[in-house]
mmCIF file of C-alpha atoms in Angstrom:
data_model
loop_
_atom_site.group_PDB
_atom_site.id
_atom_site.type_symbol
_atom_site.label_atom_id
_atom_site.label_comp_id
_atom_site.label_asym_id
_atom_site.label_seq_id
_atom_site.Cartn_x
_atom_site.Cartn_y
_atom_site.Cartn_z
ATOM 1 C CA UNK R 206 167.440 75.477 21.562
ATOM 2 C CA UNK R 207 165.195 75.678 18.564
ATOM 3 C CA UNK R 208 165.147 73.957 15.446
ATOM 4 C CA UNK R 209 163.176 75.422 12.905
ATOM 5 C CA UNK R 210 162.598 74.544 8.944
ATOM 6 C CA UNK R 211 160.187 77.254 7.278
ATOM 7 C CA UNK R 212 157.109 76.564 5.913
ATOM 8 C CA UNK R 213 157.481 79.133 3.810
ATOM 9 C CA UNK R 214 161.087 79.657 2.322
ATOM 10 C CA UNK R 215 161.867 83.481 3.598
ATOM 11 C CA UNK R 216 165.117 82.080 5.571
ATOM 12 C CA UNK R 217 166.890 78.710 5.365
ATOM 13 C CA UNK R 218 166.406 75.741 7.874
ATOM 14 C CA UNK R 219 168.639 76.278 11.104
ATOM 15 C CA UNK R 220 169.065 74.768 14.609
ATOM 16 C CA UNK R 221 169.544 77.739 17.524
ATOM 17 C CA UNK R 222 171.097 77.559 20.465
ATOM 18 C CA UNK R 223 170.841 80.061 23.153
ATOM 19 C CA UNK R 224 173.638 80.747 25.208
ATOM 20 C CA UNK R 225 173.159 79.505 28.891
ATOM 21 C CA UNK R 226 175.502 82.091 30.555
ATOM 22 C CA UNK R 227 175.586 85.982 29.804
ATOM 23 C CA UNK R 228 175.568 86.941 26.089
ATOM 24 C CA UNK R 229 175.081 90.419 24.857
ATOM 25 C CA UNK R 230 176.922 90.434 21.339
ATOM 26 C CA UNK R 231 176.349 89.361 18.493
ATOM 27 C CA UNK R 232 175.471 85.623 17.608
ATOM 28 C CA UNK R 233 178.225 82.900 15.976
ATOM 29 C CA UNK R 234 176.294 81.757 13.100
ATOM 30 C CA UNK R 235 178.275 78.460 11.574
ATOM 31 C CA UNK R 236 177.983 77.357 7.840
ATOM 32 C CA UNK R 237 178.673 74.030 6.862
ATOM 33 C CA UNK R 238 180.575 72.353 3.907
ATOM 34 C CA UNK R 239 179.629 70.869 1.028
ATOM 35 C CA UNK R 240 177.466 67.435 1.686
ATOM 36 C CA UNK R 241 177.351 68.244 5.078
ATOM 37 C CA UNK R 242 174.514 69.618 7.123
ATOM 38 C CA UNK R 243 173.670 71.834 10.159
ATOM 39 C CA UNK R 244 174.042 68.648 12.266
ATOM 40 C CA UNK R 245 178.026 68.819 11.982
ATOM 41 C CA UNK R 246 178.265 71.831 14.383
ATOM 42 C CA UNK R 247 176.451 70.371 17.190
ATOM 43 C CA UNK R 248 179.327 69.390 19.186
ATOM 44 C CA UNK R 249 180.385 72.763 18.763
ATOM 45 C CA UNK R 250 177.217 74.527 19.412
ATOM 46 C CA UNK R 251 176.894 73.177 22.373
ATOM 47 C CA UNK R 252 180.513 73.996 23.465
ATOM 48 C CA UNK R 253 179.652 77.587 22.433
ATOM 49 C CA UNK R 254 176.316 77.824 24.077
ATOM 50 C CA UNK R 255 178.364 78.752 27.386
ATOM 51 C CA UNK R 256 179.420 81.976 26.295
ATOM 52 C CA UNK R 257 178.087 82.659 22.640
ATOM 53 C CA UNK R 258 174.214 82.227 21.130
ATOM 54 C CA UNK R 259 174.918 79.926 18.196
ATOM 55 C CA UNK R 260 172.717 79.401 14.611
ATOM 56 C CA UNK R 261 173.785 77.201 12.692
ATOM 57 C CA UNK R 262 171.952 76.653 8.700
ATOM 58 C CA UNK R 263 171.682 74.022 6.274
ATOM 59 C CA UNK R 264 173.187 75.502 3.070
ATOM 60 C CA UNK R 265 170.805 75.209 -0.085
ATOM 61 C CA UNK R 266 170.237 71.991 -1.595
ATOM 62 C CA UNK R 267 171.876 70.030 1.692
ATOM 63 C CA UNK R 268 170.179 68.821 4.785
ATOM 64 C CA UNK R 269 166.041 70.007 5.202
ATOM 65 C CA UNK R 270 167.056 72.498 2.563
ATOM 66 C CA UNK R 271 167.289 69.937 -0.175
ATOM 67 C CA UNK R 272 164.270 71.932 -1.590
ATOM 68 C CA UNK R 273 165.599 75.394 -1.581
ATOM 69 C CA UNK R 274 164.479 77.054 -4.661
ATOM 70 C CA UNK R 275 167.671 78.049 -6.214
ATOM 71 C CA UNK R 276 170.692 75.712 -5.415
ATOM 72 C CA UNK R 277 174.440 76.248 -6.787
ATOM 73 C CA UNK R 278 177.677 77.635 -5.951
ATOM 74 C CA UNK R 279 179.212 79.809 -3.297
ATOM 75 C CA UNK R 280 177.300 82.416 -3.996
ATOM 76 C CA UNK R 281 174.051 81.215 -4.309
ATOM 77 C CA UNK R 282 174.448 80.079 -0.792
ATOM 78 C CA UNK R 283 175.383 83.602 0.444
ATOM 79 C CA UNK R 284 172.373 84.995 -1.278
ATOM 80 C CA UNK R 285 169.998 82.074 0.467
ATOM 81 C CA UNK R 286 172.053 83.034 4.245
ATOM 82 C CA UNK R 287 171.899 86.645 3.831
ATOM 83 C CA UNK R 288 167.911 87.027 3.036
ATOM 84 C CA UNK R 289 167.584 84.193 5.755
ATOM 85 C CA UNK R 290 169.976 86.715 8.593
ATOM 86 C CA UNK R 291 167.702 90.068 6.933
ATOM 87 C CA UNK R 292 164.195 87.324 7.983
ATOM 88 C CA UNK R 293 165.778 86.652 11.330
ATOM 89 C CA UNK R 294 166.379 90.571 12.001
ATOM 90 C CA UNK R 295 170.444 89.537 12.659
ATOM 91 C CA UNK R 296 171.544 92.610 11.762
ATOM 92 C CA UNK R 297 175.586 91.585 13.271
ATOM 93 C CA UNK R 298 177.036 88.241 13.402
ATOM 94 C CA UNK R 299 180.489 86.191 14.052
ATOM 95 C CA UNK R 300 180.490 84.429 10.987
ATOM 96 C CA UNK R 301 182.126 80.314 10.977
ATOM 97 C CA UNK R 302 182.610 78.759 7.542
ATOM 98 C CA UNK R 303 183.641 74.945 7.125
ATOM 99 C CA UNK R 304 185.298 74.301 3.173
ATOM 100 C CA UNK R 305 182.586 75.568 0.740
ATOM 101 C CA UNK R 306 181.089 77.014 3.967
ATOM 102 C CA UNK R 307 184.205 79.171 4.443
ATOM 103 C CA UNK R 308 183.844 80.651 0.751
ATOM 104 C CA UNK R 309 180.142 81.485 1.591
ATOM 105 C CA UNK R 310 180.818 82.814 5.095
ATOM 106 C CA UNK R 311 184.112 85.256 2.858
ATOM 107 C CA UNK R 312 181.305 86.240 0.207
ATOM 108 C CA UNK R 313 178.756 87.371 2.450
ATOM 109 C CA UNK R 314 181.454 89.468 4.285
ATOM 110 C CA UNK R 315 182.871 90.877 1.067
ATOM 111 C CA UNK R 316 179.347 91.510 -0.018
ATOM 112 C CA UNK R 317 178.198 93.276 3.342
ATOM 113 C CA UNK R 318 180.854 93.726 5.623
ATOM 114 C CA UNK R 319 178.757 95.796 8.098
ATOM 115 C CA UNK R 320 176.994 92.850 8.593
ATOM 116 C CA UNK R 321 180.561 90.506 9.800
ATOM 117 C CA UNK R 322 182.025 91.040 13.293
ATOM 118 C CA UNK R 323 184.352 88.580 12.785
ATOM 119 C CA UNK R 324 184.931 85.668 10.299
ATOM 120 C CA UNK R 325 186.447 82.365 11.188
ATOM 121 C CA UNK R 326 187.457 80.132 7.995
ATOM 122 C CA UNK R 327 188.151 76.195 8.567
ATOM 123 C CA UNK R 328 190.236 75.453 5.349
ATOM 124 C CA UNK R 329 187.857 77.313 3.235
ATOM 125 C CA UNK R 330 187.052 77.317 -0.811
ATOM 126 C CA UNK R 331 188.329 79.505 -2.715
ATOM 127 C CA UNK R 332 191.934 80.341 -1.075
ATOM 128 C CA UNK R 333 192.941 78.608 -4.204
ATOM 129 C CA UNK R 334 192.887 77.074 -7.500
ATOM 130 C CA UNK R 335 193.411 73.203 -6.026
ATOM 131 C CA UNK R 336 190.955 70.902 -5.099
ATOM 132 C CA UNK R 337 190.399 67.056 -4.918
ATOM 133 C CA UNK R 338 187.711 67.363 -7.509
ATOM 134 C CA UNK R 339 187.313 63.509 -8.001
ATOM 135 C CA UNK R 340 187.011 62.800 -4.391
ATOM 136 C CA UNK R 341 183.899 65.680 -4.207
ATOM 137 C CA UNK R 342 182.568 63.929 -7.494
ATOM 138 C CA UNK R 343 182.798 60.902 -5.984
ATOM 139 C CA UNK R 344 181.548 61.558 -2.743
ATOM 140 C CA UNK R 345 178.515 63.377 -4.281
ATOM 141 C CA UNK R 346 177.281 60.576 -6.175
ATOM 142 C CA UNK R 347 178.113 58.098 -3.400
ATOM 143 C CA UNK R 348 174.639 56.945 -1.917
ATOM 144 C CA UNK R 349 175.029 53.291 0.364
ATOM 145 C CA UNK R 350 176.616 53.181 3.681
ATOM 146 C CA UNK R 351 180.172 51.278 2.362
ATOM 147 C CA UNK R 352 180.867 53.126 -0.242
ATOM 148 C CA UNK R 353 180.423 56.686 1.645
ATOM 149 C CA UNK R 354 182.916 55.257 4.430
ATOM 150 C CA UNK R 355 185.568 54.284 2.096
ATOM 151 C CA UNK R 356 185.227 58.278 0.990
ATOM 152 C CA UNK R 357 184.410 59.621 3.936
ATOM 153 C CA UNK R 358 187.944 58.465 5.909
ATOM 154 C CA UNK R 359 189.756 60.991 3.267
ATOM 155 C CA UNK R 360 187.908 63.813 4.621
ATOM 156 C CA UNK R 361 189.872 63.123 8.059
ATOM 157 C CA UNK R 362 193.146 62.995 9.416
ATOM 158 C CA UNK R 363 195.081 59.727 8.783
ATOM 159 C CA UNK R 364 194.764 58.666 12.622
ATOM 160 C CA UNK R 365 191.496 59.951 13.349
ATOM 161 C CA UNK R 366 188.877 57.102 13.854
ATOM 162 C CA UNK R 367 186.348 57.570 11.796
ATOM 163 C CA UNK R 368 182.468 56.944 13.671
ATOM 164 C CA UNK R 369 180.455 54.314 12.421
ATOM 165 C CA UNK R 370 177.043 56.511 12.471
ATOM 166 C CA UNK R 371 178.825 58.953 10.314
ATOM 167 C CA UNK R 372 178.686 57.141 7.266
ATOM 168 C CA UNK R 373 175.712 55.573 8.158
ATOM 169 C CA UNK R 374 173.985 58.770 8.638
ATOM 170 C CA UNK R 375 175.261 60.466 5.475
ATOM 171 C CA UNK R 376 173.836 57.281 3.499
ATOM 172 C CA UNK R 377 170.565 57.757 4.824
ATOM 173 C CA UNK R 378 170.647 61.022 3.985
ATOM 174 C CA UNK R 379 171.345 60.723 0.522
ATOM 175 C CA UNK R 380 169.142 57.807 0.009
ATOM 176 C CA UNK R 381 166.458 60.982 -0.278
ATOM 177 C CA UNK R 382 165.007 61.340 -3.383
ATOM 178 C CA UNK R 383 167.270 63.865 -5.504
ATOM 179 C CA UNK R 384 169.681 64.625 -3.092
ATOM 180 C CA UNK R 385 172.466 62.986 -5.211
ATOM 181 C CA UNK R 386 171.448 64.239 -8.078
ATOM 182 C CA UNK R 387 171.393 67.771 -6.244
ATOM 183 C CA UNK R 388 174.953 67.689 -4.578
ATOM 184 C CA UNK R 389 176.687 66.326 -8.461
ATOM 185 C CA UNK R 390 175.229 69.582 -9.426
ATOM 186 C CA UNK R 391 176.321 71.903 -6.674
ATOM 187 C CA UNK R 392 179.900 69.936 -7.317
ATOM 188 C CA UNK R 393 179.185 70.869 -11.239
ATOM 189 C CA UNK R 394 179.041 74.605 -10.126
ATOM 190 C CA UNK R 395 181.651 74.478 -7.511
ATOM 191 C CA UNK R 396 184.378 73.373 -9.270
ATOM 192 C CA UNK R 397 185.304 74.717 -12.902
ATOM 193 C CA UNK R 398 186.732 71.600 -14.318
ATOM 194 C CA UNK R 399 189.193 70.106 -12.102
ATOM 195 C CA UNK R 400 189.905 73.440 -10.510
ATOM 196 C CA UNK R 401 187.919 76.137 -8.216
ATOM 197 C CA UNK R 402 186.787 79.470 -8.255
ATOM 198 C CA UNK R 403 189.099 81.640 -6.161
ATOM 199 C CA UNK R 404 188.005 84.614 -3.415
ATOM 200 C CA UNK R 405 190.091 87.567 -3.701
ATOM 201 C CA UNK R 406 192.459 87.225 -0.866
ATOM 202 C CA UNK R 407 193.669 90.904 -0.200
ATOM 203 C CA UNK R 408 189.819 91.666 -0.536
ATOM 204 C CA UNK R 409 189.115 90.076 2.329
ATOM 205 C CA UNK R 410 192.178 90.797 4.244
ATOM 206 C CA UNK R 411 191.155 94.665 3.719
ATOM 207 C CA UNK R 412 187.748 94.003 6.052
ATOM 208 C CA UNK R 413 188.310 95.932 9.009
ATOM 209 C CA UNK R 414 187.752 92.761 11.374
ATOM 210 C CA UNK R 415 189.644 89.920 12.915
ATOM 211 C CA UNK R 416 189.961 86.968 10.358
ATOM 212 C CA UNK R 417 191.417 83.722 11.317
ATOM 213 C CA UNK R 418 191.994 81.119 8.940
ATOM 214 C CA UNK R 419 192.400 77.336 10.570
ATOM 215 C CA UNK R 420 193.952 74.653 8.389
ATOM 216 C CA UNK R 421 195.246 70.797 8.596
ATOM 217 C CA UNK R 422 198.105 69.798 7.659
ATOM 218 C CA UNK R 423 196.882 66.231 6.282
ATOM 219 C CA UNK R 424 194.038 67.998 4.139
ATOM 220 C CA UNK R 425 193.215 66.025 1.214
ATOM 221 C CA UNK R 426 190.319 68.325 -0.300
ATOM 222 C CA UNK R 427 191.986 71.545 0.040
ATOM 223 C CA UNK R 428 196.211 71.121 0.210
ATOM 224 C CA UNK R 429 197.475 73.274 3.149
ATOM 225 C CA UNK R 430 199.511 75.107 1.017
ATOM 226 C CA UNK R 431 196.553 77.543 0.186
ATOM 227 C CA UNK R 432 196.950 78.736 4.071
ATOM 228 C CA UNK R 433 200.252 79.709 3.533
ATOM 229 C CA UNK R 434 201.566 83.729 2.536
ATOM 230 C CA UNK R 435 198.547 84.863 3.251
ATOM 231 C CA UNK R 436 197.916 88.532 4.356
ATOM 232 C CA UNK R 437 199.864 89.300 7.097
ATOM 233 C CA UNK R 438 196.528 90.596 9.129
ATOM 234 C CA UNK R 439 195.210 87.634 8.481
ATOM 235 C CA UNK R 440 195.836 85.041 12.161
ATOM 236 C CA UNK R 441 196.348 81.991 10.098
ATOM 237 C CA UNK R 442 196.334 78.483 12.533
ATOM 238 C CA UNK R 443 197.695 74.811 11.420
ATOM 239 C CA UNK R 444 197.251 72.044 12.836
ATOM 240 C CA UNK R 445 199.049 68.810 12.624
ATOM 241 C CA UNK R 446 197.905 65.047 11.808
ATOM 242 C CA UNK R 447 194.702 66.898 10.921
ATOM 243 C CA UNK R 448 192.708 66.880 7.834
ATOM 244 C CA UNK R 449 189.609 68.459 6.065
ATOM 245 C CA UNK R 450 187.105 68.165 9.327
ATOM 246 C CA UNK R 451 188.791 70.147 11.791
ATOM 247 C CA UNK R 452 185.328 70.895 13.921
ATOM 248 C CA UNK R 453 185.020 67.207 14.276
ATOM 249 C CA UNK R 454 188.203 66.299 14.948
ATOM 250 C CA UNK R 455 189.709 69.417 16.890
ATOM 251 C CA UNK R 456 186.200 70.598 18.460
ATOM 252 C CA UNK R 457 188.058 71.927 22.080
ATOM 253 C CA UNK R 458 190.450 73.958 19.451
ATOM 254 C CA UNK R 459 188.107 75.231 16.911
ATOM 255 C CA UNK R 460 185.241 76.731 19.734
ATOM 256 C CA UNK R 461 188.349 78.210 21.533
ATOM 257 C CA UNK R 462 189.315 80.348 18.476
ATOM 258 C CA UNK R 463 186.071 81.035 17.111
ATOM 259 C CA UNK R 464 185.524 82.447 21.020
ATOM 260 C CA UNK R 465 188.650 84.296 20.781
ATOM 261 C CA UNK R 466 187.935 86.051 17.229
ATOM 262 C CA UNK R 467 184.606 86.675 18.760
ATOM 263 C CA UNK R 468 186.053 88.734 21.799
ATOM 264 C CA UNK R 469 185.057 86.567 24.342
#
């Protein structure tokens, strides 16, 4: 397991883990969501590292990228993962995207789809016009432990027990110097009033690999609804009494299907 934060910016920062059993395809490489970092996908890198070599980055302007010279929207961040996969010589890869993660993860496969074996969307951006833009405000600009609690518990399901360190952790974090300041104005870019940017759908469902597209049905960021007539090629999966954070609170189900889109 390696991770590694450039001295020099050529690729972003990124925690590897090697797979401990045989592993000859290409590796899952997981993308977080907005305000989140490459720490989220532990629990599922290390249910991967069976079967799959995982990489997992921090997304411009969030975790040890806080620096990144150019921070903004969904595309900005597929710019910053795709030189960073050309620096790391990953010339195939099972893409994972988490919320604005999932939008970057659908760009970079619209934008090189040799590149994609398989993409695996957790209730992505840009699947529709609709998002809780006052709860991302608010969360962005959100910097002691209570206050990030109180928002963080709408991020889940309404049952799930939310872990102390959590909020605790994403206070610290922010505490940094300009990394508030930097996440209002990825939100600014992000989110074109009180609505999003939106991915073209049949675009994506065109890609000659398997998609799947994993929802909650108590998502309060992105309403469920945008999983719903999607293209028929596309495997969409909902899940009940879940919301926004469905690697944290359906790990077991999540690594399962991103193993399954990944052929394994």
């Amino acid at each position: 397991m390696t991770d590694l934060r450039p001295d020099a910016p050529s690729h972003l920062p990124f925690r590897d883990q090697e797979a401990t059993g045989p592993d000859n395809g290409a590796p899952v490489v997981l993308l977080h969501g907005f305000g989140g970092d490459r720490q989220t996908w532990l629990n599922i890198q290390t249910a991967l590292a069976s079967k799959k070599r995982s990489i997992a980055f921090d997304l411009p302007g969030h975790g040890e990228a806080l620096d990144w010279p150019r921070i903004g929207n969904a595309g900005v961040s597929a710019k910053a993962v795709g030189q960073s996969l050309e620096a790391l010589k990953l010339t195939k890869v099972h893409l994972v995207g988490h919320s604005m993660g999932g939008a970057v993860a659908a760009l970079i496969a619209l934008r090189n789809p040799d590149l994609v074996a398989s993409l695996t969307l957790l209730a992505p951006g840009g699947f529709g016009s609709e998002i809780n833009h006052r709860l991302l405000r608010r969360y962005a600009a959100a910097t002691d432990a209570d206050t990030m609690e109180t928002l963080l518990e709408q991020f889940f399901g309404w049952e799930f027990k939310l872990p102390k360190f959590l909020a605790r952790t994403a206070a610290e974090s922010r505490a940094r110097p300009g990394a508030a300041a930097t996440l209002e104005a990825i939100a600014d870019e992000i989110i074109d009033g009180s609505v999003q940017k939106t991915l073209p759908r049949d675009e994506l469902a065109a890609l000659p690999i398997p998609i799947k597209v994993l929802w909650g049905t108590q998502d309060r960021v992105l309403p469920t609804r945008q999983a719903h007539k999607l293209p028929g090629v596309v495997a969409t999966h909902i899940f009940e009494r879940t919301g926004h954070m469905l690697h944290l609170e359906l790990p077991k189900e999540v690594t399962r299907l991103i193993l399954q889109n990944a052929g394994c």
